[in-house]
Amino acid sequence: MTDRTAQLIACHECDLLQRDIQLNPGCYASCPRCGAVLYRNATDSVDRTLAYTLAAAMVFLGANVFPIFSIEVQGDRSAITLFGAVLSLWDQGMRSISLLVFLTAMVAPAVELVSITYLLLPLKLGKVPPSYPLFMRVLQFIEPWGMVEVLMLGVLVSLVKLTHNFRVIPGMALWSFAVLTLLLAAAAASFNARDIWGQMDARWKEQAPQ
Ligand SMILES: [Zn+2]
């Protein structure tokens, strides 16, 4: 056992102080008083999160490049991308909605994907990225703001309403956003902050000059 056995942690549910012990892969520690899960040993957390994130990054690119949907009026078809929709909302005076869509469906997922890749790709290669505590905090801050699923719901509702008046053709980006929602959820679920902090700190201590 290493010096980690000497560390004390508090249960997030009942504040009971207990020793932080090393677990076997796949096991989890629970609080003896309230039964809350304290932490897990998710050994393949880095690999899985990285795989989901890289897949999500490619899908995210497609979701922004391709049109969300096209509208056909009297034989004329016009397609709109997400950014086009943001600009159109802005021009129509709906600036707060435009800004909200831009931040929650474009900026937040982009920052999330870039931060995870920045943190985990070097870690996978056995290196520690500079300023990793800052990026870990950015990730923690930005995660609740990524609301691609809310955007999906909004787009679907407007599509249903529009089909009463026009012929609406769902675009490639709509399917991309649906897949992105699943991939982002999978990446968030497999990202084990405790494990990644532990690995970063261990590598940082190895690399630091003695
Ligand atoms: Zn407890």
mmCIF file with all atom_site columns, C-alpha atoms and ligand atoms in Angstrom:
data_model
loop_
_atom_site.group_PDB
_atom_site.id
_atom_site.type_symbol
_atom_site.label_atom_id
_atom_site.label_alt_id
_atom_site.label_comp_id
_atom_site.label_asym_id
_atom_site.label_entity_id
_atom_site.label_seq_id
_atom_site.pdbx_PDB_ins_code
_atom_site.Cartn_x
_atom_site.Cartn_y
_atom_site.Cartn_z
_atom_site.occupancy
_atom_site.B_iso_or_equiv
_atom_site.pdbx_formal_charge
_atom_site.auth_seq_id
_atom_site.auth_comp_id
_atom_site.auth_asym_id
_atom_site.auth_atom_id
_atom_site.pdbx_PDB_model_num
ATOM   1   C  CA . MET A 1 1   ? 0.000   0.000  0.000   1.00 0.00 ? 1   MET A CA 1
ATOM   2   C  CA . THR A 1 2   ? 1.181   3.509  -0.790  1.00 0.00 ? 2   THR A CA 1
ATOM   3   C  CA . ASP A 1 3   ? 0.794   6.822  0.980   1.00 0.00 ? 3   ASP A CA 1
ATOM   4   C  CA . ARG A 1 4   ? -2.723  7.085  -0.520  1.00 0.00 ? 4   ARG A CA 1
ATOM   5   C  CA . THR A 1 5   ? -3.992  4.892  2.323   1.00 0.00 ? 5   THR A CA 1
ATOM   6   C  CA . ALA A 1 6   ? -3.230  7.763  4.683   1.00 0.00 ? 6   ALA A CA 1
ATOM   7   C  CA . GLN A 1 7   ? -5.588  10.161 2.842   1.00 0.00 ? 7   GLN A CA 1
ATOM   8   C  CA . LEU A 1 8   ? -8.969  10.882 4.346   1.00 0.00 ? 8   LEU A CA 1
ATOM   9   C  CA . ILE A 1 9   ? -12.055 11.581 2.272   1.00 0.00 ? 9   ILE A CA 1
ATOM   10  C  CA . ALA A 1 10  ? -15.521 12.754 3.302   1.00 0.00 ? 10  ALA A CA 1
ATOM   11  C  CA . CYS A 1 11  ? -18.695 11.033 2.101   1.00 0.00 ? 11  CYS A CA 1
ATOM   12  C  CA . HIS A 1 12  ? -20.550 13.468 -0.206  1.00 0.00 ? 12  HIS A CA 1
ATOM   13  C  CA . GLU A 1 13  ? -23.897 12.353 1.281   1.00 0.00 ? 13  GLU A CA 1
ATOM   14  C  CA . CYS A 1 14  ? -23.298 12.176 5.048   1.00 0.00 ? 14  CYS A CA 1
ATOM   15  C  CA . ASP A 1 15  ? -19.806 13.717 5.515   1.00 0.00 ? 15  ASP A CA 1
ATOM   16  C  CA . LEU A 1 16  ? -18.441 10.642 7.287   1.00 0.00 ? 16  LEU A CA 1
ATOM   17  C  CA . LEU A 1 17  ? -14.632 10.765 7.175   1.00 0.00 ? 17  LEU A CA 1
ATOM   18  C  CA . GLN A 1 18  ? -12.983 7.571  5.981   1.00 0.00 ? 18  GLN A CA 1
ATOM   19  C  CA . ARG A 1 19  ? -9.704  6.292  4.588   1.00 0.00 ? 19  ARG A CA 1
ATOM   20  C  CA . ASP A 1 20  ? -9.134  6.384  0.828   1.00 0.00 ? 20  ASP A CA 1
ATOM   21  C  CA . ILE A 1 21  ? -8.045  2.841  -0.036  1.00 0.00 ? 21  ILE A CA 1
ATOM   22  C  CA . GLN A 1 22  ? -6.866  1.411  -3.341  1.00 0.00 ? 22  GLN A CA 1
ATOM   23  C  CA . LEU A 1 23  ? -9.444  -0.717 -5.108  1.00 0.00 ? 23  LEU A CA 1
ATOM   24  C  CA . ASN A 1 24  ? -9.172  -3.625 -7.504  1.00 0.00 ? 24  ASN A CA 1
ATOM   25  C  CA . PRO A 1 25  ? -10.180 -2.833 -11.109 1.00 0.00 ? 25  PRO A CA 1
ATOM   26  C  CA . GLY A 1 26  ? -13.941 -2.712 -11.572 1.00 0.00 ? 26  GLY A CA 1
ATOM   27  C  CA . CYS A 1 27  ? -14.661 -2.408 -7.830  1.00 0.00 ? 27  CYS A CA 1
ATOM   28  C  CA . TYR A 1 28  ? -16.212 0.511  -6.005  1.00 0.00 ? 28  TYR A CA 1
ATOM   29  C  CA . ALA A 1 29  ? -16.059 1.856  -2.455  1.00 0.00 ? 29  ALA A CA 1
ATOM   30  C  CA . SER A 1 30  ? -19.253 2.665  -0.583  1.00 0.00 ? 30  SER A CA 1
ATOM   31  C  CA . CYS A 1 31  ? -19.838 4.583  2.633   1.00 0.00 ? 31  CYS A CA 1
ATOM   32  C  CA . PRO A 1 32  ? -20.320 2.221  5.626   1.00 0.00 ? 32  PRO A CA 1
ATOM   33  C  CA . ARG A 1 33  ? -22.831 4.602  7.216   1.00 0.00 ? 33  ARG A CA 1
ATOM   34  C  CA . CYS A 1 34  ? -25.172 5.634  4.362   1.00 0.00 ? 34  CYS A CA 1
ATOM   35  C  CA . GLY A 1 35  ? -24.178 3.252  1.555   1.00 0.00 ? 35  GLY A CA 1
ATOM   36  C  CA . ALA A 1 36  ? -23.449 6.029  -0.999  1.00 0.00 ? 36  ALA A CA 1
ATOM   37  C  CA . VAL A 1 37  ? -20.927 5.091  -3.713  1.00 0.00 ? 37  VAL A CA 1
ATOM   38  C  CA . LEU A 1 38  ? -17.759 7.040  -2.897  1.00 0.00 ? 38  LEU A CA 1
ATOM   39  C  CA . TYR A 1 39  ? -15.571 6.209  -5.908  1.00 0.00 ? 39  TYR A CA 1
ATOM   40  C  CA . ARG A 1 40  ? -14.826 3.483  -8.444  1.00 0.00 ? 40  ARG A CA 1
ATOM   41  C  CA . ASN A 1 41  ? -11.715 2.013  -9.945  1.00 0.00 ? 41  ASN A CA 1
ATOM   42  C  CA . ALA A 1 42  ? -12.514 2.475  -13.617 1.00 0.00 ? 42  ALA A CA 1
ATOM   43  C  CA . THR A 1 43  ? -9.248  1.392  -15.214 1.00 0.00 ? 43  THR A CA 1
ATOM   44  C  CA . ASP A 1 44  ? -10.337 1.855  -18.820 1.00 0.00 ? 44  ASP A CA 1
ATOM   45  C  CA . SER A 1 45  ? -11.980 5.237  -18.177 1.00 0.00 ? 45  SER A CA 1
ATOM   46  C  CA . VAL A 1 46  ? -9.330  7.139  -20.203 1.00 0.00 ? 46  VAL A CA 1
ATOM   47  C  CA . ASP A 1 47  ? -9.573  4.829  -23.234 1.00 0.00 ? 47  ASP A CA 1
ATOM   48  C  CA . ARG A 1 48  ? -13.355 4.770  -23.310 1.00 0.00 ? 48  ARG A CA 1
ATOM   49  C  CA . THR A 1 49  ? -13.772 8.525  -22.762 1.00 0.00 ? 49  THR A CA 1
ATOM   50  C  CA . LEU A 1 50  ? -11.190 9.283  -25.442 1.00 0.00 ? 50  LEU A CA 1
ATOM   51  C  CA . ALA A 1 51  ? -12.891 6.956  -27.948 1.00 0.00 ? 51  ALA A CA 1
ATOM   52  C  CA . TYR A 1 52  ? -16.323 8.522  -27.344 1.00 0.00 ? 52  TYR A CA 1
ATOM   53  C  CA . THR A 1 53  ? -14.835 12.042 -27.472 1.00 0.00 ? 53  THR A CA 1
ATOM   54  C  CA . LEU A 1 54  ? -12.978 11.554 -30.764 1.00 0.00 ? 54  LEU A CA 1
ATOM   55  C  CA . ALA A 1 55  ? -16.096 10.022 -32.333 1.00 0.00 ? 55  ALA A CA 1
ATOM   56  C  CA . ALA A 1 56  ? -18.187 12.913 -30.929 1.00 0.00 ? 56  ALA A CA 1
ATOM   57  C  CA . ALA A 1 57  ? -15.717 15.469 -32.367 1.00 0.00 ? 57  ALA A CA 1
ATOM   58  C  CA . MET A 1 58  ? -16.148 14.056 -35.879 1.00 0.00 ? 58  MET A CA 1
ATOM   59  C  CA . VAL A 1 59  ? -19.938 13.962 -35.550 1.00 0.00 ? 59  VAL A CA 1
ATOM   60  C  CA . PHE A 1 60  ? -19.898 17.514 -34.111 1.00 0.00 ? 60  PHE A CA 1
ATOM   61  C  CA . LEU A 1 61  ? -18.036 18.724 -37.202 1.00 0.00 ? 61  LEU A CA 1
ATOM   62  C  CA . GLY A 1 62  ? -20.681 17.120 -39.440 1.00 0.00 ? 62  GLY A CA 1
ATOM   63  C  CA . ALA A 1 63  ? -23.460 18.604 -37.301 1.00 0.00 ? 63  ALA A CA 1
ATOM   64  C  CA . ASN A 1 64  ? -22.104 22.087 -37.958 1.00 0.00 ? 64  ASN A CA 1
ATOM   65  C  CA . VAL A 1 65  ? -21.174 21.758 -41.615 1.00 0.00 ? 65  VAL A CA 1
ATOM   66  C  CA . PHE A 1 66  ? -24.300 20.058 -42.974 1.00 0.00 ? 66  PHE A CA 1
ATOM   67  C  CA . PRO A 1 67  ? -27.808 21.600 -42.981 1.00 0.00 ? 67  PRO A CA 1
ATOM   68  C  CA . ILE A 1 68  ? -30.179 20.776 -40.107 1.00 0.00 ? 68  ILE A CA 1
ATOM   69  C  CA . PHE A 1 69  ? -33.117 20.787 -42.466 1.00 0.00 ? 69  PHE A CA 1
ATOM   70  C  CA . SER A 1 70  ? -34.285 22.141 -45.814 1.00 0.00 ? 70  SER A CA 1
ATOM   71  C  CA . ILE A 1 71  ? -37.620 23.781 -46.546 1.00 0.00 ? 71  ILE A CA 1
ATOM   72  C  CA . GLU A 1 72  ? -39.260 23.454 -49.944 1.00 0.00 ? 72  GLU A CA 1
ATOM   73  C  CA . VAL A 1 73  ? -41.633 26.232 -50.975 1.00 0.00 ? 73  VAL A CA 1
ATOM   74  C  CA . GLN A 1 74  ? -43.146 26.087 -54.466 1.00 0.00 ? 74  GLN A CA 1
ATOM   75  C  CA . GLY A 1 75  ? -40.253 24.049 -55.821 1.00 0.00 ? 75  GLY A CA 1
ATOM   76  C  CA . ASP A 1 76  ? -37.580 26.283 -54.236 1.00 0.00 ? 76  ASP A CA 1
ATOM   77  C  CA . ARG A 1 77  ? -35.513 24.532 -51.615 1.00 0.00 ? 77  ARG A CA 1
ATOM   78  C  CA . SER A 1 78  ? -33.482 26.389 -48.987 1.00 0.00 ? 78  SER A CA 1
ATOM   79  C  CA . ALA A 1 79  ? -31.253 24.638 -46.488 1.00 0.00 ? 79  ALA A CA 1
ATOM   80  C  CA . ILE A 1 80  ? -30.158 25.992 -43.130 1.00 0.00 ? 80  ILE A CA 1
ATOM   81  C  CA . THR A 1 81  ? -27.187 25.056 -40.950 1.00 0.00 ? 81  THR A CA 1
ATOM   82  C  CA . LEU A 1 82  ? -27.093 25.533 -37.173 1.00 0.00 ? 82  LEU A CA 1
ATOM   83  C  CA . PHE A 1 83  ? -24.919 28.635 -37.506 1.00 0.00 ? 83  PHE A CA 1
ATOM   84  C  CA . GLY A 1 84  ? -27.263 29.919 -40.210 1.00 0.00 ? 84  GLY A CA 1
ATOM   85  C  CA . ALA A 1 85  ? -30.144 29.476 -37.778 1.00 0.00 ? 85  ALA A CA 1
ATOM   86  C  CA . VAL A 1 86  ? -28.204 31.363 -35.075 1.00 0.00 ? 86  VAL A CA 1
ATOM   87  C  CA . LEU A 1 87  ? -27.553 34.275 -37.463 1.00 0.00 ? 87  LEU A CA 1
ATOM   88  C  CA . SER A 1 88  ? -31.150 34.256 -38.650 1.00 0.00 ? 88  SER A CA 1
ATOM   89  C  CA . LEU A 1 89  ? -32.467 34.417 -35.059 1.00 0.00 ? 89  LEU A CA 1
ATOM   90  C  CA . TRP A 1 90  ? -30.071 37.313 -34.371 1.00 0.00 ? 90  TRP A CA 1
ATOM   91  C  CA . ASP A 1 91  ? -31.258 39.210 -37.474 1.00 0.00 ? 91  ASP A CA 1
ATOM   92  C  CA . GLN A 1 92  ? -34.890 38.713 -36.479 1.00 0.00 ? 92  GLN A CA 1
ATOM   93  C  CA . GLY A 1 93  ? -34.207 40.459 -33.159 1.00 0.00 ? 93  GLY A CA 1
ATOM   94  C  CA . MET A 1 94  ? -34.287 37.271 -31.043 1.00 0.00 ? 94  MET A CA 1
ATOM   95  C  CA . ARG A 1 95  ? -30.806 38.008 -29.784 1.00 0.00 ? 95  ARG A CA 1
ATOM   96  C  CA . SER A 1 96  ? -30.994 36.271 -26.420 1.00 0.00 ? 96  SER A CA 1
ATOM   97  C  CA . ILE A 1 97  ? -32.278 33.026 -27.979 1.00 0.00 ? 97  ILE A CA 1
ATOM   98  C  CA . SER A 1 98  ? -29.661 33.282 -30.719 1.00 0.00 ? 98  SER A CA 1
ATOM   99  C  CA . LEU A 1 99  ? -26.907 33.714 -28.110 1.00 0.00 ? 99  LEU A CA 1
ATOM   100 C  CA . LEU A 1 100 ? -28.283 30.879 -25.977 1.00 0.00 ? 100 LEU A CA 1
ATOM   101 C  CA . VAL A 1 101 ? -28.360 28.442 -28.913 1.00 0.00 ? 101 VAL A CA 1
ATOM   102 C  CA . PHE A 1 102 ? -24.861 29.536 -29.962 1.00 0.00 ? 102 PHE A CA 1
ATOM   103 C  CA . LEU A 1 103 ? -23.433 29.025 -26.461 1.00 0.00 ? 103 LEU A CA 1
ATOM   104 C  CA . THR A 1 104 ? -25.218 25.803 -25.467 1.00 0.00 ? 104 THR A CA 1
ATOM   105 C  CA . ALA A 1 105 ? -25.200 23.926 -28.791 1.00 0.00 ? 105 ALA A CA 1
ATOM   106 C  CA . MET A 1 106 ? -21.960 25.164 -30.374 1.00 0.00 ? 106 MET A CA 1
ATOM   107 C  CA . VAL A 1 107 ? -19.506 26.733 -27.905 1.00 0.00 ? 107 VAL A CA 1
ATOM   108 C  CA . ALA A 1 108 ? -20.086 24.469 -24.867 1.00 0.00 ? 108 ALA A CA 1
ATOM   109 C  CA . PRO A 1 109 ? -19.811 21.122 -26.735 1.00 0.00 ? 109 PRO A CA 1
ATOM   110 C  CA . ALA A 1 110 ? -16.756 22.433 -28.648 1.00 0.00 ? 110 ALA A CA 1
ATOM   111 C  CA . VAL A 1 111 ? -14.994 23.515 -25.426 1.00 0.00 ? 111 VAL A CA 1
ATOM   112 C  CA . GLU A 1 112 ? -15.940 20.209 -23.778 1.00 0.00 ? 112 GLU A CA 1
ATOM   113 C  CA . LEU A 1 113 ? -14.588 18.111 -26.655 1.00 0.00 ? 113 LEU A CA 1
ATOM   114 C  CA . VAL A 1 114 ? -11.379 20.155 -26.962 1.00 0.00 ? 114 VAL A CA 1
ATOM   115 C  CA . SER A 1 115 ? -10.741 20.048 -23.177 1.00 0.00 ? 115 SER A CA 1
ATOM   116 C  CA . ILE A 1 116 ? -11.254 16.274 -22.894 1.00 0.00 ? 116 ILE A CA 1
ATOM   117 C  CA . THR A 1 117 ? -8.991  15.618 -25.901 1.00 0.00 ? 117 THR A CA 1
ATOM   118 C  CA . TYR A 1 118 ? -6.366  18.065 -24.555 1.00 0.00 ? 118 TYR A CA 1
ATOM   119 C  CA . LEU A 1 119 ? -6.359  16.256 -21.198 1.00 0.00 ? 119 LEU A CA 1
ATOM   120 C  CA . LEU A 1 120 ? -6.680  12.614 -22.204 1.00 0.00 ? 120 LEU A CA 1
ATOM   121 C  CA . LEU A 1 121 ? -4.684  12.287 -25.429 1.00 0.00 ? 121 LEU A CA 1
ATOM   122 C  CA . PRO A 1 122 ? -1.332  13.220 -23.773 1.00 0.00 ? 122 PRO A CA 1
ATOM   123 C  CA . LEU A 1 123 ? -2.266  11.112 -20.713 1.00 0.00 ? 123 LEU A CA 1
ATOM   124 C  CA . LYS A 1 124 ? -2.837  8.137  -23.010 1.00 0.00 ? 124 LYS A CA 1
ATOM   125 C  CA . LEU A 1 125 ? 0.652   8.742  -24.453 1.00 0.00 ? 125 LEU A CA 1
ATOM   126 C  CA . GLY A 1 126 ? 2.146   8.892  -20.952 1.00 0.00 ? 126 GLY A CA 1
ATOM   127 C  CA . LYS A 1 127 ? 2.504   12.673 -20.735 1.00 0.00 ? 127 LYS A CA 1
ATOM   128 C  CA . VAL A 1 128 ? 0.938   15.391 -18.608 1.00 0.00 ? 128 VAL A CA 1
ATOM   129 C  CA . PRO A 1 129 ? -0.544  18.339 -20.537 1.00 0.00 ? 129 PRO A CA 1
ATOM   130 C  CA . PRO A 1 130 ? 0.515   21.790 -19.242 1.00 0.00 ? 130 PRO A CA 1
ATOM   131 C  CA . SER A 1 131 ? -2.041  23.607 -17.020 1.00 0.00 ? 131 SER A CA 1
ATOM   132 C  CA . TYR A 1 132 ? -4.125  20.434 -16.585 1.00 0.00 ? 132 TYR A CA 1
ATOM   133 C  CA . PRO A 1 133 ? -5.812  21.653 -13.345 1.00 0.00 ? 133 PRO A CA 1
ATOM   134 C  CA . LEU A 1 134 ? -7.182  24.645 -15.292 1.00 0.00 ? 134 LEU A CA 1
ATOM   135 C  CA . PHE A 1 135 ? -8.612  22.416 -18.039 1.00 0.00 ? 135 PHE A CA 1
ATOM   136 C  CA . MET A 1 136 ? -10.139 20.022 -15.481 1.00 0.00 ? 136 MET A CA 1
ATOM   137 C  CA . ARG A 1 137 ? -11.935 23.013 -13.915 1.00 0.00 ? 137 ARG A CA 1
ATOM   138 C  CA . VAL A 1 138 ? -13.025 24.385 -17.298 1.00 0.00 ? 138 VAL A CA 1
ATOM   139 C  CA . LEU A 1 139 ? -14.524 20.963 -18.048 1.00 0.00 ? 139 LEU A CA 1
ATOM   140 C  CA . GLN A 1 140 ? -16.343 20.866 -14.718 1.00 0.00 ? 140 GLN A CA 1
ATOM   141 C  CA . PHE A 1 141 ? -17.727 24.354 -15.349 1.00 0.00 ? 141 PHE A CA 1
ATOM   142 C  CA . ILE A 1 142 ? -18.750 23.861 -18.987 1.00 0.00 ? 142 ILE A CA 1
ATOM   143 C  CA . GLU A 1 143 ? -20.373 20.426 -18.741 1.00 0.00 ? 143 GLU A CA 1
ATOM   144 C  CA . PRO A 1 144 ? -23.797 21.556 -17.452 1.00 0.00 ? 144 PRO A CA 1
ATOM   145 C  CA . TRP A 1 145 ? -23.944 24.167 -20.249 1.00 0.00 ? 145 TRP A CA 1
ATOM   146 C  CA . GLY A 1 146 ? -23.752 21.681 -23.107 1.00 0.00 ? 146 GLY A CA 1
ATOM   147 C  CA . MET A 1 147 ? -27.416 21.267 -24.006 1.00 0.00 ? 147 MET A CA 1
ATOM   148 C  CA . VAL A 1 148 ? -27.429 19.652 -27.416 1.00 0.00 ? 148 VAL A CA 1
ATOM   149 C  CA . GLU A 1 149 ? -30.431 17.529 -26.398 1.00 0.00 ? 149 GLU A CA 1
ATOM   150 C  CA . VAL A 1 150 ? -32.492 20.652 -25.630 1.00 0.00 ? 150 VAL A CA 1
ATOM   151 C  CA . LEU A 1 151 ? -31.618 22.016 -29.058 1.00 0.00 ? 151 LEU A CA 1
ATOM   152 C  CA . MET A 1 152 ? -32.658 18.681 -30.598 1.00 0.00 ? 152 MET A CA 1
ATOM   153 C  CA . LEU A 1 153 ? -36.025 18.921 -28.890 1.00 0.00 ? 153 LEU A CA 1
ATOM   154 C  CA . GLY A 1 154 ? -36.498 22.532 -30.062 1.00 0.00 ? 154 GLY A CA 1
ATOM   155 C  CA . VAL A 1 155 ? -35.628 21.629 -33.651 1.00 0.00 ? 155 VAL A CA 1
ATOM   156 C  CA . LEU A 1 156 ? -38.013 18.655 -33.634 1.00 0.00 ? 156 LEU A CA 1
ATOM   157 C  CA . VAL A 1 157 ? -40.872 20.766 -32.266 1.00 0.00 ? 157 VAL A CA 1
ATOM   158 C  CA . SER A 1 158 ? -40.303 23.458 -34.912 1.00 0.00 ? 158 SER A CA 1
ATOM   159 C  CA . LEU A 1 159 ? -40.066 20.788 -37.629 1.00 0.00 ? 159 LEU A CA 1
ATOM   160 C  CA . VAL A 1 160 ? -43.439 19.362 -36.648 1.00 0.00 ? 160 VAL A CA 1
ATOM   161 C  CA . LYS A 1 161 ? -44.944 22.876 -36.683 1.00 0.00 ? 161 LYS A CA 1
ATOM   162 C  CA . LEU A 1 162 ? -43.366 23.761 -40.031 1.00 0.00 ? 162 LEU A CA 1
ATOM   163 C  CA . THR A 1 163 ? -44.589 20.623 -41.785 1.00 0.00 ? 163 THR A CA 1
ATOM   164 C  CA . HIS A 1 164 ? -48.128 22.051 -41.626 1.00 0.00 ? 164 HIS A CA 1
ATOM   165 C  CA . ASN A 1 165 ? -47.138 24.814 -44.049 1.00 0.00 ? 165 ASN A CA 1
ATOM   166 C  CA . PHE A 1 166 ? -44.064 23.621 -45.962 1.00 0.00 ? 166 PHE A CA 1
ATOM   167 C  CA . ARG A 1 167 ? -42.366 20.503 -47.155 1.00 0.00 ? 167 ARG A CA 1
ATOM   168 C  CA . VAL A 1 168 ? -39.545 20.007 -44.626 1.00 0.00 ? 168 VAL A CA 1
ATOM   169 C  CA . ILE A 1 169 ? -36.647 17.676 -45.335 1.00 0.00 ? 169 ILE A CA 1
ATOM   170 C  CA . PRO A 1 170 ? -34.493 16.699 -42.327 1.00 0.00 ? 170 PRO A CA 1
ATOM   171 C  CA . GLY A 1 171 ? -30.795 17.288 -43.040 1.00 0.00 ? 171 GLY A CA 1
ATOM   172 C  CA . MET A 1 172 ? -27.630 15.387 -42.272 1.00 0.00 ? 172 MET A CA 1
ATOM   173 C  CA . ALA A 1 173 ? -26.892 17.633 -39.271 1.00 0.00 ? 173 ALA A CA 1
ATOM   174 C  CA . LEU A 1 174 ? -30.145 16.625 -37.576 1.00 0.00 ? 174 LEU A CA 1
ATOM   175 C  CA . TRP A 1 175 ? -29.046 12.974 -37.519 1.00 0.00 ? 175 TRP A CA 1
ATOM   176 C  CA . SER A 1 176 ? -25.551 14.077 -36.498 1.00 0.00 ? 176 SER A CA 1
ATOM   177 C  CA . PHE A 1 177 ? -26.984 15.983 -33.521 1.00 0.00 ? 177 PHE A CA 1
ATOM   178 C  CA . ALA A 1 178 ? -28.984 12.923 -32.473 1.00 0.00 ? 178 ALA A CA 1
ATOM   179 C  CA . VAL A 1 179 ? -25.814 10.777 -32.499 1.00 0.00 ? 179 VAL A CA 1
ATOM   180 C  CA . LEU A 1 180 ? -23.839 13.580 -30.810 1.00 0.00 ? 180 LEU A CA 1
ATOM   181 C  CA . THR A 1 181 ? -26.316 13.643 -27.907 1.00 0.00 ? 181 THR A CA 1
ATOM   182 C  CA . LEU A 1 182 ? -25.653 9.937  -27.272 1.00 0.00 ? 182 LEU A CA 1
ATOM   183 C  CA . LEU A 1 183 ? -21.866 10.205 -27.683 1.00 0.00 ? 183 LEU A CA 1
ATOM   184 C  CA . LEU A 1 184 ? -21.580 13.217 -25.347 1.00 0.00 ? 184 LEU A CA 1
ATOM   185 C  CA . ALA A 1 185 ? -23.646 11.403 -22.721 1.00 0.00 ? 185 ALA A CA 1
ATOM   186 C  CA . ALA A 1 186 ? -21.431 8.318  -23.076 1.00 0.00 ? 186 ALA A CA 1
ATOM   187 C  CA . ALA A 1 187 ? -18.241 10.407 -22.807 1.00 0.00 ? 187 ALA A CA 1
ATOM   188 C  CA . ALA A 1 188 ? -19.555 12.215 -19.708 1.00 0.00 ? 188 ALA A CA 1
ATOM   189 C  CA . ALA A 1 189 ? -20.578 8.903  -18.112 1.00 0.00 ? 189 ALA A CA 1
ATOM   190 C  CA . SER A 1 190 ? -17.198 7.255  -18.673 1.00 0.00 ? 190 SER A CA 1
ATOM   191 C  CA . PHE A 1 191 ? -15.150 10.330 -17.642 1.00 0.00 ? 191 PHE A CA 1
ATOM   192 C  CA . ASN A 1 192 ? -13.959 9.530  -14.145 1.00 0.00 ? 192 ASN A CA 1
ATOM   193 C  CA . ALA A 1 193 ? -12.618 12.823 -12.755 1.00 0.00 ? 193 ALA A CA 1
ATOM   194 C  CA . ARG A 1 194 ? -11.216 11.231 -9.587  1.00 0.00 ? 194 ARG A CA 1
ATOM   195 C  CA . ASP A 1 195 ? -9.287  8.625  -11.555 1.00 0.00 ? 195 ASP A CA 1
ATOM   196 C  CA . ILE A 1 196 ? -7.982  11.197 -14.041 1.00 0.00 ? 196 ILE A CA 1
ATOM   197 C  CA . TRP A 1 197 ? -6.862  13.608 -11.287 1.00 0.00 ? 197 TRP A CA 1
ATOM   198 C  CA . GLY A 1 198 ? -5.053  10.650 -9.687  1.00 0.00 ? 198 GLY A CA 1
ATOM   199 C  CA . GLN A 1 199 ? -3.284  9.653  -12.917 1.00 0.00 ? 199 GLN A CA 1
ATOM   200 C  CA . MET A 1 200 ? -2.348  13.265 -13.754 1.00 0.00 ? 200 MET A CA 1
ATOM   201 C  CA . ASP A 1 201 ? -0.945  13.902 -10.277 1.00 0.00 ? 201 ASP A CA 1
ATOM   202 C  CA . ALA A 1 202 ? 1.022   10.638 -10.329 1.00 0.00 ? 202 ALA A CA 1
ATOM   203 C  CA . ARG A 1 203 ? 2.567   11.412 -13.743 1.00 0.00 ? 203 ARG A CA 1
ATOM   204 C  CA . TRP A 1 204 ? 3.236   15.018 -12.772 1.00 0.00 ? 204 TRP A CA 1
ATOM   205 C  CA . LYS A 1 205 ? 5.172   13.849 -9.697  1.00 0.00 ? 205 LYS A CA 1
ATOM   206 C  CA . GLU A 1 206 ? 7.148   11.412 -11.892 1.00 0.00 ? 206 GLU A CA 1
ATOM   207 C  CA . GLN A 1 207 ? 8.051   14.151 -14.382 1.00 0.00 ? 207 GLN A CA 1
ATOM   208 C  CA . ALA A 1 208 ? 8.801   16.903 -11.855 1.00 0.00 ? 208 ALA A CA 1
ATOM   209 C  CA . PRO A 1 209 ? 12.550  17.437 -11.282 1.00 0.00 ? 209 PRO A CA 1
ATOM   210 C  CA . GLN A 1 210 ? 13.673  15.868 -8.022  1.00 0.00 ? 210 GLN A CA 1
HETATM 211 ZN ZN . ZN  B 2 .   ? -22.117 8.400  3.796   1.00 0.00 ? 1   ZN  B ZN 1
#
